[in-house]
PDB file of C-alpha atoms in Angstrom:
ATOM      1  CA  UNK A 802      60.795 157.101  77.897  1.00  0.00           C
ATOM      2  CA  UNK A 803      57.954 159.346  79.708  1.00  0.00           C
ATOM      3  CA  UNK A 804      58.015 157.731  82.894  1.00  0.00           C
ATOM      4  CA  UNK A 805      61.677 157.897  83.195  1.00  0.00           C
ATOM      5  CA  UNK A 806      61.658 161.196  82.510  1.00  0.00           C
ATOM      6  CA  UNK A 807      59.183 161.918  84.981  1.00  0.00           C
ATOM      7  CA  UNK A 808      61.110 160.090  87.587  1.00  0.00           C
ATOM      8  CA  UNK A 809      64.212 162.095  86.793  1.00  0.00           C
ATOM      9  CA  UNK A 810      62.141 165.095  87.476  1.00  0.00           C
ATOM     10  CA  UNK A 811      61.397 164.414  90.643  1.00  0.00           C
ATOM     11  CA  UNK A 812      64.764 163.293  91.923  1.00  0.00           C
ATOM     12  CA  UNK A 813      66.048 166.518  90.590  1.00  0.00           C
ATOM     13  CA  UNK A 814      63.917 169.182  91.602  1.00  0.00           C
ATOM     14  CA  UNK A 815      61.613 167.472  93.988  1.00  0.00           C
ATOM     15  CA  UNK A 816      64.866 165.898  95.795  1.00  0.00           C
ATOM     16  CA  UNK A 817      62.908 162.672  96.010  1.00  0.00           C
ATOM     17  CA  UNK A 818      63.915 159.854  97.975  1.00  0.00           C
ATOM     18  CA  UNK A 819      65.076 156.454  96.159  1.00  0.00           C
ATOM     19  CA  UNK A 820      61.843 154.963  98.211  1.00  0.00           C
ATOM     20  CA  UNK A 821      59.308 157.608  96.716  1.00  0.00           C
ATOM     21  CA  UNK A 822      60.708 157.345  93.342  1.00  0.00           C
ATOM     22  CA  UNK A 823      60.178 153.428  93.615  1.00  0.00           C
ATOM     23  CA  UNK A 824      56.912 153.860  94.369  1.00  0.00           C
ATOM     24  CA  UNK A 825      55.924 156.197  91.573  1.00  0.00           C
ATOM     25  CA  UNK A 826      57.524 153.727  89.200  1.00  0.00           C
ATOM     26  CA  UNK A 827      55.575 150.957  90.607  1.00  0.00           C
ATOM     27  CA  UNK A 828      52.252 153.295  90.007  1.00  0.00           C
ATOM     28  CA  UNK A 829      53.086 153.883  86.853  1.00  0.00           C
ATOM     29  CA  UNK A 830      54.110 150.866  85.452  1.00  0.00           C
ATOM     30  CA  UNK A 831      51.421 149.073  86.796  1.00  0.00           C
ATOM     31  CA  UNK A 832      48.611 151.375  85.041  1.00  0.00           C
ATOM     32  CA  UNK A 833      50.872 151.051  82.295  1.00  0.00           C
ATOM     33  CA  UNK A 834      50.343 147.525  82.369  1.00  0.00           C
ATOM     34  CA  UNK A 835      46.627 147.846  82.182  1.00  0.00           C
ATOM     35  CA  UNK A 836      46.848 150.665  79.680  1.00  0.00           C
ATOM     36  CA  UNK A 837      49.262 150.082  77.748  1.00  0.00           C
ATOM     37  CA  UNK A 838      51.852 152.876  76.458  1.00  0.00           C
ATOM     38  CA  UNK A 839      50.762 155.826  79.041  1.00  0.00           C
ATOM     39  CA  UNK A 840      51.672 158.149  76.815  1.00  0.00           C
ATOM     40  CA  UNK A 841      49.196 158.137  74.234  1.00  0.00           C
ATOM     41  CA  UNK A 842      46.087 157.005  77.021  1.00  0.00           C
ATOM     42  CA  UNK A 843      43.399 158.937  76.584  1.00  0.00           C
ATOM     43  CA  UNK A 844      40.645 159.821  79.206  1.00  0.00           C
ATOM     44  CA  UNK A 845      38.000 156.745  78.011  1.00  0.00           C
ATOM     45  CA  UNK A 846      41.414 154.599  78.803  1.00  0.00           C
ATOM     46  CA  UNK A 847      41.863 156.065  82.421  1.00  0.00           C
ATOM     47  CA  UNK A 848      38.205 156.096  83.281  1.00  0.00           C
ATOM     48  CA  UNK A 849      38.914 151.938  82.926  1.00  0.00           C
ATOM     49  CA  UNK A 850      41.440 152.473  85.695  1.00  0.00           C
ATOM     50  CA  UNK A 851      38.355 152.298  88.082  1.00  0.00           C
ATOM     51  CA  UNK A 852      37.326 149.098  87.542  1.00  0.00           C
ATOM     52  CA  UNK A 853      40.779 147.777  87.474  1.00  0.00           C
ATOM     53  CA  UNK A 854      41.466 149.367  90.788  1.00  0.00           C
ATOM     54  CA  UNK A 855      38.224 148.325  91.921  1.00  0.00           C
ATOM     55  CA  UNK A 856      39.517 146.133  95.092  1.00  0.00           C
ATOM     56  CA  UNK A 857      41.896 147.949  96.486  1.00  0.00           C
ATOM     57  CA  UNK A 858      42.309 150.426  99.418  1.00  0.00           C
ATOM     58  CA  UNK A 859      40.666 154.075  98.861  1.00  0.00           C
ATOM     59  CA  UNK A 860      43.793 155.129  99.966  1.00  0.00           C
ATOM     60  CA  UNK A 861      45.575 153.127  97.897  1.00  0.00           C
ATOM     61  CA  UNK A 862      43.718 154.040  95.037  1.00  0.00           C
ATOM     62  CA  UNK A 863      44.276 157.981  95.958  1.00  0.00           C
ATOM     63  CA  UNK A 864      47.578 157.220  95.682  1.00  0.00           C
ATOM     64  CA  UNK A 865      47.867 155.516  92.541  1.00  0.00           C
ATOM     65  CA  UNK A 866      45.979 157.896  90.745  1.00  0.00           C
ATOM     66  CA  UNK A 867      47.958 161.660  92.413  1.00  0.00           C
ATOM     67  CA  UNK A 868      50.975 159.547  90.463  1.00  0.00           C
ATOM     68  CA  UNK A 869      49.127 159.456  87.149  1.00  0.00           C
ATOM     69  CA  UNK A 870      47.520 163.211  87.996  1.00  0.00           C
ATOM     70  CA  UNK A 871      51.533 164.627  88.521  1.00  0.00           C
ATOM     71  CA  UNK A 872      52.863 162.204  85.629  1.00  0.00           C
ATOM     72  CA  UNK A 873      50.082 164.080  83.279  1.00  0.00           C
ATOM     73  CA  UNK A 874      50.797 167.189  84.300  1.00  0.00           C
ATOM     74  CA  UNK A 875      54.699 166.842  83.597  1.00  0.00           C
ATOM     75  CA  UNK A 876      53.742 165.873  80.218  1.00  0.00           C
ATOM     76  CA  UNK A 877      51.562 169.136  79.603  1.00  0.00           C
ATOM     77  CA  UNK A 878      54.378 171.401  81.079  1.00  0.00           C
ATOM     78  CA  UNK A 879      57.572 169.591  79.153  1.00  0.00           C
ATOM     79  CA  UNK A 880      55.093 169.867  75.993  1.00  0.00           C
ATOM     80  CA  UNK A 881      54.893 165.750  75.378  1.00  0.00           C
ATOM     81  CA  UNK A 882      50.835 166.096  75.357  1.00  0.00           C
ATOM     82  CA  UNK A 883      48.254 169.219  74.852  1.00  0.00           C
ATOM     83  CA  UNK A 884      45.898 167.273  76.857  1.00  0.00           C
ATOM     84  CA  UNK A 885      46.184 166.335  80.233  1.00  0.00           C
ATOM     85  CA  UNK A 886      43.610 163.175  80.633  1.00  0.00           C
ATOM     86  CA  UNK A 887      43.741 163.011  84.388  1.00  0.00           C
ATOM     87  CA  UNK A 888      40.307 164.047  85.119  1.00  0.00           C
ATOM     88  CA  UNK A 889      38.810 160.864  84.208  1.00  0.00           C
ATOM     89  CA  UNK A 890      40.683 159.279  87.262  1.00  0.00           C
ATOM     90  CA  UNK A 891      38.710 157.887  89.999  1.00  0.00           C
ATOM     91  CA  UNK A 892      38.843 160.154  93.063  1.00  0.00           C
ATOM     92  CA  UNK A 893      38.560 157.981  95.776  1.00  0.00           C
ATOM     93  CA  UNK A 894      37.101 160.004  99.390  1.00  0.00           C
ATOM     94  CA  UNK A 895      39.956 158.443 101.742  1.00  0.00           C
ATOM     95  CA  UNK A 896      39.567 159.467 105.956  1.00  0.00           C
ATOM     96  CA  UNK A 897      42.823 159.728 106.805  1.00  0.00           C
ATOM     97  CA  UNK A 898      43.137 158.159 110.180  1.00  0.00           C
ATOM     98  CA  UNK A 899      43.863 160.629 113.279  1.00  0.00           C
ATOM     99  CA  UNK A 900      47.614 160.020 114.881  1.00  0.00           C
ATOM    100  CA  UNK A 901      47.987 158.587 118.345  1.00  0.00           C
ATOM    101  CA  UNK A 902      48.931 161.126 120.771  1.00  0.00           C
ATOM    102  CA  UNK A 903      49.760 161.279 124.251  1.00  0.00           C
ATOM    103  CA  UNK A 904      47.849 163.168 126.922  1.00  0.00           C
ATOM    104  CA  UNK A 905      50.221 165.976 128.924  1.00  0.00           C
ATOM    105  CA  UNK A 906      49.872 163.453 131.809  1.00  0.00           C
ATOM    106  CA  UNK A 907      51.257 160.420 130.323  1.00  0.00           C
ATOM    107  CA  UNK A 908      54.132 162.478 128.800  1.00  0.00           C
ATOM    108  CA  UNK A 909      55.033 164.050 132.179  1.00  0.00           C
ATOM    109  CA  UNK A 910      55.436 159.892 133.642  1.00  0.00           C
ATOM    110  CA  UNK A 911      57.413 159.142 130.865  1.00  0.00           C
ATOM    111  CA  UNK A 912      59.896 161.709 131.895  1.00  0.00           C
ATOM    112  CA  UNK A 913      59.281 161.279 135.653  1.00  0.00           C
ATOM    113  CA  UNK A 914      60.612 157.816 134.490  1.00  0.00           C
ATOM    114  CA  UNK A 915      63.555 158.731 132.187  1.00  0.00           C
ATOM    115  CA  UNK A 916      64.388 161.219 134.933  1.00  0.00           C
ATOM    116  CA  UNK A 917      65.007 159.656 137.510  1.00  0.00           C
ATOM    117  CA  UNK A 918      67.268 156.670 135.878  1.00  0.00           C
ATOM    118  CA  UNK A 919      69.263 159.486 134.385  1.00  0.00           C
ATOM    119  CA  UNK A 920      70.190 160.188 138.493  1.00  0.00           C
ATOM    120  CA  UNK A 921      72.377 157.303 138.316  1.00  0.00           C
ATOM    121  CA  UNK A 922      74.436 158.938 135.300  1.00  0.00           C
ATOM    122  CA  UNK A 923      74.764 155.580 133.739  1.00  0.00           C
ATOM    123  CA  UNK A 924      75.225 156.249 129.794  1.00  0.00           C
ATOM    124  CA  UNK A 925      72.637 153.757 128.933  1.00  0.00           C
ATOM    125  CA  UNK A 926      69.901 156.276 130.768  1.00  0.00           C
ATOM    126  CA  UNK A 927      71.782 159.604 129.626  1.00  0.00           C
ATOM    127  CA  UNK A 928      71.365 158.374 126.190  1.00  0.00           C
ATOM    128  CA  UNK A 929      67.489 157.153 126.255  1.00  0.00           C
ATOM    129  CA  UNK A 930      66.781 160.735 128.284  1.00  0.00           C
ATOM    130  CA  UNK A 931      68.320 162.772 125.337  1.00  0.00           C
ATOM    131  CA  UNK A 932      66.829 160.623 122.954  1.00  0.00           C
ATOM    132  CA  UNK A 933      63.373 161.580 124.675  1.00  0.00           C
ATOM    133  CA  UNK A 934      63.853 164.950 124.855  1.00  0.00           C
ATOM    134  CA  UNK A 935      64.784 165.361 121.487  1.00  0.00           C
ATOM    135  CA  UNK A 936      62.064 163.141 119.917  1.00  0.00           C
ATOM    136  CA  UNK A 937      58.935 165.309 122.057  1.00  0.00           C
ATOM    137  CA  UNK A 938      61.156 168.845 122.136  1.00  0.00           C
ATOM    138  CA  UNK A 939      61.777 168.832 119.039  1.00  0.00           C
ATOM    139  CA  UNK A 940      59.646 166.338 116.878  1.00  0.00           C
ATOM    140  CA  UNK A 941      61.957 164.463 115.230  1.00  0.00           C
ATOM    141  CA  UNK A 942      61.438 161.256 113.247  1.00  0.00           C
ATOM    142  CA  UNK A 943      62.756 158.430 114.198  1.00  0.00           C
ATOM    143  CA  UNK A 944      65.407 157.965 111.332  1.00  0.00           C
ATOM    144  CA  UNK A 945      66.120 161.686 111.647  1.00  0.00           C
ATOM    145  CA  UNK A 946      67.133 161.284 114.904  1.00  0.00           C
ATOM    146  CA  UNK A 947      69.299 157.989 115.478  1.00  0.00           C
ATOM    147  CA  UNK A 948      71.404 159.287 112.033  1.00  0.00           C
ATOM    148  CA  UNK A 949      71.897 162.482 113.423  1.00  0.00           C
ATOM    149  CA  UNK A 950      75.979 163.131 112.979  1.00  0.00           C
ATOM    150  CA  UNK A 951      77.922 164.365 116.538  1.00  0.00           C
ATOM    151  CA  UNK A 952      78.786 167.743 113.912  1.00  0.00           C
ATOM    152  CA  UNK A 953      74.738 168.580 113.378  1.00  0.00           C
ATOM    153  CA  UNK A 954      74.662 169.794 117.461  1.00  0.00           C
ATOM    154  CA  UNK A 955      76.360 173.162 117.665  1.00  0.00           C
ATOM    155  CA  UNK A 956      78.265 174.351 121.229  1.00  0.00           C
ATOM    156  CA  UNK A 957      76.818 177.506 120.911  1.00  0.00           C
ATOM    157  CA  UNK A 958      72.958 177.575 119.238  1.00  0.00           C
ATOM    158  CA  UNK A 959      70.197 176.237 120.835  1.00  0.00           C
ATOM    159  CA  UNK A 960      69.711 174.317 116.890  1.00  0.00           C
ATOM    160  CA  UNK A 961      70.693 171.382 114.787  1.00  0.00           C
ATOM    161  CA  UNK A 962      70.530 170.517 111.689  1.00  0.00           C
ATOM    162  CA  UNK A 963      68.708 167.749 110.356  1.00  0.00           C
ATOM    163  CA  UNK A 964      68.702 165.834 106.885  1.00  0.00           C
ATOM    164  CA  UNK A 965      64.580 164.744 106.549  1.00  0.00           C
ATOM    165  CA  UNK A 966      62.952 163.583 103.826  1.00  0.00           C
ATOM    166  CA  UNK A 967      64.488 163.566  99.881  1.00  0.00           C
ATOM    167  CA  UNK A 968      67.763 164.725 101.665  1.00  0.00           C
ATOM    168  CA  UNK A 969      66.087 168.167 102.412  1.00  0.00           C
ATOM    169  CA  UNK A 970      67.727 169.737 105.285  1.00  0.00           C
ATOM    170  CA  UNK A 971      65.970 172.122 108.042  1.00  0.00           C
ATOM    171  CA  UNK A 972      67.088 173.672 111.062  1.00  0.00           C
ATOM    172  CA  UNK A 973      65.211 172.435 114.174  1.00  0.00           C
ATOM    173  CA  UNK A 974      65.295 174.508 117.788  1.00  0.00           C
ATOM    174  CA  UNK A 975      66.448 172.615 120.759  1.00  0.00           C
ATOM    175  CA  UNK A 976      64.875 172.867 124.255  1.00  0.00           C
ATOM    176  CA  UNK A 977      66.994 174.653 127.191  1.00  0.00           C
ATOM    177  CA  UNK A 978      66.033 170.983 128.868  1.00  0.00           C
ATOM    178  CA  UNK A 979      66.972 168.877 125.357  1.00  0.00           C
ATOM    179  CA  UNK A 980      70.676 170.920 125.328  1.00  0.00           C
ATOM    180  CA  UNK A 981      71.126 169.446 128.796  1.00  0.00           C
ATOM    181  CA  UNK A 982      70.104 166.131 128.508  1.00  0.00           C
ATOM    182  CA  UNK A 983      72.585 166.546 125.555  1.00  0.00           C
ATOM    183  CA  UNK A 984      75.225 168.074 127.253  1.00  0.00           C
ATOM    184  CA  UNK A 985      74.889 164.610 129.784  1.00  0.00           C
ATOM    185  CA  UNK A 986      75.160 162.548 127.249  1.00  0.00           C
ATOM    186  CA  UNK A 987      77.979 163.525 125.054  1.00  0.00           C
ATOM    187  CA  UNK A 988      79.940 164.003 128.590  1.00  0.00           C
ATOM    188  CA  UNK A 989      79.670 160.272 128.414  1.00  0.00           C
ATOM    189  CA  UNK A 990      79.280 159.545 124.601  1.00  0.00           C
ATOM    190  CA  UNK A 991      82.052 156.347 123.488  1.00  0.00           C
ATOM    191  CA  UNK A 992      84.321 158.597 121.667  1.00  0.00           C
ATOM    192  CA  UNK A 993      84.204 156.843 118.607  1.00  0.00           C
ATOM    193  CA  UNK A 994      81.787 157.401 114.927  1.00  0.00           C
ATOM    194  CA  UNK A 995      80.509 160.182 113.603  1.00  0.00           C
ATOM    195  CA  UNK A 996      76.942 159.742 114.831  1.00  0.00           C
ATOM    196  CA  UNK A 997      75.541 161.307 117.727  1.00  0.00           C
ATOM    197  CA  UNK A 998      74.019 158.358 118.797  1.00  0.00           C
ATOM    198  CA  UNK A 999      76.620 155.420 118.112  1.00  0.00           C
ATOM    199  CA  UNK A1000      75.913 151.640 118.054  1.00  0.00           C
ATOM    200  CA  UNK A1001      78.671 148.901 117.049  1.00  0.00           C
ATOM    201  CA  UNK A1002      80.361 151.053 114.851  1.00  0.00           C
ATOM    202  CA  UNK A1003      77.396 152.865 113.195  1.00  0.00           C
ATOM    203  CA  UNK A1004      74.571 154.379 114.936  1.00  0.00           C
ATOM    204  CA  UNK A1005      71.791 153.522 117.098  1.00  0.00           C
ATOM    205  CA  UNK A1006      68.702 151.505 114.767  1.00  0.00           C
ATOM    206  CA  UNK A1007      65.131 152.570 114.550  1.00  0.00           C
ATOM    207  CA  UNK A1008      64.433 148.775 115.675  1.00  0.00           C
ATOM    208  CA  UNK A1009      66.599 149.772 118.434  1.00  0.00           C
ATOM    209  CA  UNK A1010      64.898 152.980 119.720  1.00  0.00           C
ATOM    210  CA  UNK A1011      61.209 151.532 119.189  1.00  0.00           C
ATOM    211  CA  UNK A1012      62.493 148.772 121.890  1.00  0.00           C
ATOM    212  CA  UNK A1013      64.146 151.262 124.245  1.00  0.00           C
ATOM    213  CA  UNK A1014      60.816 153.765 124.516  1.00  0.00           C
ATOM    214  CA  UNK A1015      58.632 150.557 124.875  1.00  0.00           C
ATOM    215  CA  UNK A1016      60.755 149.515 127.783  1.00  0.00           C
ATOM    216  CA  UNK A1017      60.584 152.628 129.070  1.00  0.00           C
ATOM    217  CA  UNK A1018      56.832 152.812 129.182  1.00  0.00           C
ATOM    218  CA  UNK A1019      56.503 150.127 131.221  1.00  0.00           C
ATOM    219  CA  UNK A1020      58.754 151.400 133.673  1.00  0.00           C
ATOM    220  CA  UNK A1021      56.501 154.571 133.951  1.00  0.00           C
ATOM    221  CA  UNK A1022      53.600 152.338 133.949  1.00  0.00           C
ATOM    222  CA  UNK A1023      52.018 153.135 130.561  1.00  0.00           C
ATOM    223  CA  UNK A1024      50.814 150.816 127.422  1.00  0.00           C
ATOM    224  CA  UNK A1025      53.899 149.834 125.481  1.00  0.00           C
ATOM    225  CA  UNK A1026      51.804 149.853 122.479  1.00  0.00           C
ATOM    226  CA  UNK A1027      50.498 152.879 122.852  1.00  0.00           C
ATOM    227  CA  UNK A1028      54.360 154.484 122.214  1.00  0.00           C
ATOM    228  CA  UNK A1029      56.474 154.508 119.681  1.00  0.00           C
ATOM    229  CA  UNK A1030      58.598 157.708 118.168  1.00  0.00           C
ATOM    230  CA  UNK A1031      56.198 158.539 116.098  1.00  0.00           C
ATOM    231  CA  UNK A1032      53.682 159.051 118.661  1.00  0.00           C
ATOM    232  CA  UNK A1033      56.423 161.224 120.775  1.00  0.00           C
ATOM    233  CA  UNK A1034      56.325 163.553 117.439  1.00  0.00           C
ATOM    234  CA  UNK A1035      52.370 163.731 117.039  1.00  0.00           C
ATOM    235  CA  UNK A1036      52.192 164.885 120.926  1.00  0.00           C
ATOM    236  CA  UNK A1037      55.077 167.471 119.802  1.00  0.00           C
ATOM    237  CA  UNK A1038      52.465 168.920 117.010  1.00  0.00           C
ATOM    238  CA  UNK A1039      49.875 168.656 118.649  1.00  0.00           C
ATOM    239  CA  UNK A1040      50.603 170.058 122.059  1.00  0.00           C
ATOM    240  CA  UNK A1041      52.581 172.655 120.326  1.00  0.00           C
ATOM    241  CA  UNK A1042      49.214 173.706 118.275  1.00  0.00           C
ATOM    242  CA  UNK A1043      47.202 173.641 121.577  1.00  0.00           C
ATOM    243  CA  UNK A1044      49.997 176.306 123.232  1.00  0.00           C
ATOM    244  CA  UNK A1045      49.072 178.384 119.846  1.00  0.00           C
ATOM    245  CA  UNK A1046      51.559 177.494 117.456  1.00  0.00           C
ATOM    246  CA  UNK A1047      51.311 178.319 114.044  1.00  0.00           C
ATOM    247  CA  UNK A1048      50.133 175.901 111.100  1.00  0.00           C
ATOM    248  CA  UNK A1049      53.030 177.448 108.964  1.00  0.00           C
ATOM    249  CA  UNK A1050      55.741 177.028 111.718  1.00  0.00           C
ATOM    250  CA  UNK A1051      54.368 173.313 112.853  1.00  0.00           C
ATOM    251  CA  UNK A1052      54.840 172.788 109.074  1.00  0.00           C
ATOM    252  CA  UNK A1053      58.379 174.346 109.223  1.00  0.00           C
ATOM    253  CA  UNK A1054      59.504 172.464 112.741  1.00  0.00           C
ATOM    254  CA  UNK A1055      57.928 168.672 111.037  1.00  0.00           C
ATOM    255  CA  UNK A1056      59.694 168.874 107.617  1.00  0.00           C
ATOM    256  CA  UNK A1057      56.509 168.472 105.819  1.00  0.00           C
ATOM    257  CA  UNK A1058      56.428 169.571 102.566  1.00  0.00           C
ATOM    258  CA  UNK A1059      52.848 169.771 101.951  1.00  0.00           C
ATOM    259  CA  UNK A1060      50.750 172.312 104.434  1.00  0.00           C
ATOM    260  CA  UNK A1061      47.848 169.176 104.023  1.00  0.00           C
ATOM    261  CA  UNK A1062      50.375 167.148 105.900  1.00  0.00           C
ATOM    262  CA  UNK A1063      50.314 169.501 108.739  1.00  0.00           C
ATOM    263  CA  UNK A1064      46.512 170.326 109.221  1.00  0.00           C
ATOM    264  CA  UNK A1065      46.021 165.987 109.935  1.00  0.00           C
ATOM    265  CA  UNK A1066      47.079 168.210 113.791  1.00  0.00           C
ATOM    266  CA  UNK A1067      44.079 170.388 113.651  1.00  0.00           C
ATOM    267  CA  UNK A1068      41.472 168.236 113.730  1.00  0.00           C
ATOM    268  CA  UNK A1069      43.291 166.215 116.457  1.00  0.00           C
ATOM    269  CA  UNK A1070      42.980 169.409 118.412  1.00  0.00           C
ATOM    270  CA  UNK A1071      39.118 169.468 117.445  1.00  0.00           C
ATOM    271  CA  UNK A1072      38.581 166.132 118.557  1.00  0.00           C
ATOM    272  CA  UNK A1073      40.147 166.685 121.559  1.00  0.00           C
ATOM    273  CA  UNK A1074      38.155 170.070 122.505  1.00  0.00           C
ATOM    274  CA  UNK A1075      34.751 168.292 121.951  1.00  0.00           C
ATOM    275  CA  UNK A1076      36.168 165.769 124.039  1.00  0.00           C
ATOM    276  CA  UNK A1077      36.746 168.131 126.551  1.00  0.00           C
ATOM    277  CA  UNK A1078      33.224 169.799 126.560  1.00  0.00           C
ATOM    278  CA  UNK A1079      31.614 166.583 126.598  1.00  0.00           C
ATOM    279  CA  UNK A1080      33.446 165.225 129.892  1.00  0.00           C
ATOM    280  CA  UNK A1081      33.880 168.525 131.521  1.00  0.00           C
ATOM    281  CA  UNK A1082      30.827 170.598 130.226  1.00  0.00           C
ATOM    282  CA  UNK A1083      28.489 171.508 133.608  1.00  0.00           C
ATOM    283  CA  UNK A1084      25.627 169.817 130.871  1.00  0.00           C
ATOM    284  CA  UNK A1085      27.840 166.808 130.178  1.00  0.00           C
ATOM    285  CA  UNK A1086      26.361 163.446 130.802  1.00  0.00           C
ATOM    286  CA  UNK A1087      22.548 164.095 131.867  1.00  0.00           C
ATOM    287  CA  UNK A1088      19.581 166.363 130.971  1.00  0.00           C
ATOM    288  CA  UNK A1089      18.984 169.801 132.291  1.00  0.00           C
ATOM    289  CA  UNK A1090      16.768 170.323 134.747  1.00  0.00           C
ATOM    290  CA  UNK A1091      13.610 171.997 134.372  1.00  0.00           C
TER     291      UNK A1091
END
């Protein structure tokens, strides 16, 4: 079968996850559905996608029909079609939304915070101040970072190595200040698992560290809702790309394996300079004077 084909594809030389490769199935299927075999659908059949589609989410709709686009153009290269009918698919113009950030000031509390609980060298606030460090110096997701094995931190390289994404592995630089919030911790790590980050015999849970950074934040004084480990990782892009990083190595240090991914940071650091010039701009907020 095509699809399954296709699907083997991608687990193979894509190294997609189980999750992505359920959702292209789902795509698939489901214009299947309307289409019948996909196969043999020709470009009058997958202009009637458009209609079909017709109440869902742009985005949603972008999605669905980048499945069909790469499904189409497996089927040209392996030689199953001559034609590749993906034109005729509705190209939906989706904004992608800007990511949350945090200002330098509001990061700076947070550690203020995280610092000065990790005076009483009670493992509870070693742990959360490692965590921190590791999740703004050096942008970790969230599941990359609780699964992280007690072998991935070397003694003696300022690295570790971290399984993203499709099981793709990269290595990520750690702060002089992450290696010693590390160095606290595992001094009073429970010497038991393989994680870095143990929790009742496995490791610490994404549910787990959302809750932890949230209580945290209202320690320091901020907006719980306004942090979350994903935000932690935008404000690592993006204040990294205001210092002058490059696209390429943001790219690199993220795991992203699309460059598009990536540049969602550059027009966070637009908005933010024409937020700048309009608050701080001599002009800003009243006429000039004649």
């Amino acid at each position: 079968m095509a699809i399954e084909s296709f699907l083997a594809m991608l687990a193979a030389e894509r190294g997609a996850a189980a999750n992505t490769l359920a959702a292209y199935r789902r795509d698939l299927e489901g214009a299947e559905e309307v289409l019948g075999d996909l196969l043999h659908a020709d470009r009058a059949a997958l202009a009637r996608l458009g209609q079909a589609w017709a109440d869902l989410a742009p985005s949603t709709v972008a999605r669905k029909a980048s499945a069909l686009r790469q499904f189409y153009g497996f089927l040209v290269d392996e030689k199953l079609r001559e034609d590749d009918p993906s034109a005729a698919l509705p190209r939906p113009v989706a904004r992608r939304p800007l990511p949350k950030i945090l200002s330098h000031e509001q990061v700076e509390l947070l550690f203020r915070q995280a610092e000065e609980e990790a005076e009483s060298a009670r493992p509870p606030a070693l742990r959360l101040l490692a965590l921190l460090e590791m999740l703004y110096g050096s942008g970790l997701r969230a599941t990359e970072l609780v699964a992280l094995p007690l072998s991935s931190v070397p003694r003696d390289a300022p690295f570790i190595t971290v399984s993203g994404k499709g099981g793709q592995q990269r290595l990520v630089p750690v702060s002089t200040r992450a290696r010693q919030a590390l160095s606290r911790w595992l001094a009073v790590r429970p010497a038991d698992g393989p994680y870095l980050f143990p929790s009742r015999g496995k490791h610490l849970t994404r549910v787990r560290l959302f809750q932890l950074l949230k209580e945290l934040a209202l320690r320091a004084g901020l907006d719980p809702a306004k942090l979350s480990p994903h935000v932690l990782r935008h404000a690592f892009a993006t204040h990294l790309l205001e210092g002058g990083a490059d696209l390429r190595v943001l790219q690199t240090l993220l795991g992203h394996a699309d460059i598009a991914t990536t540049q969602i940071y550059t027009h966070v650091d637009s908005a933010r300079l024409v937020a700048l010039v309009n608050e701080r701009h001599p002009l800003a907020g009243g006429a000039r004077g004649g």
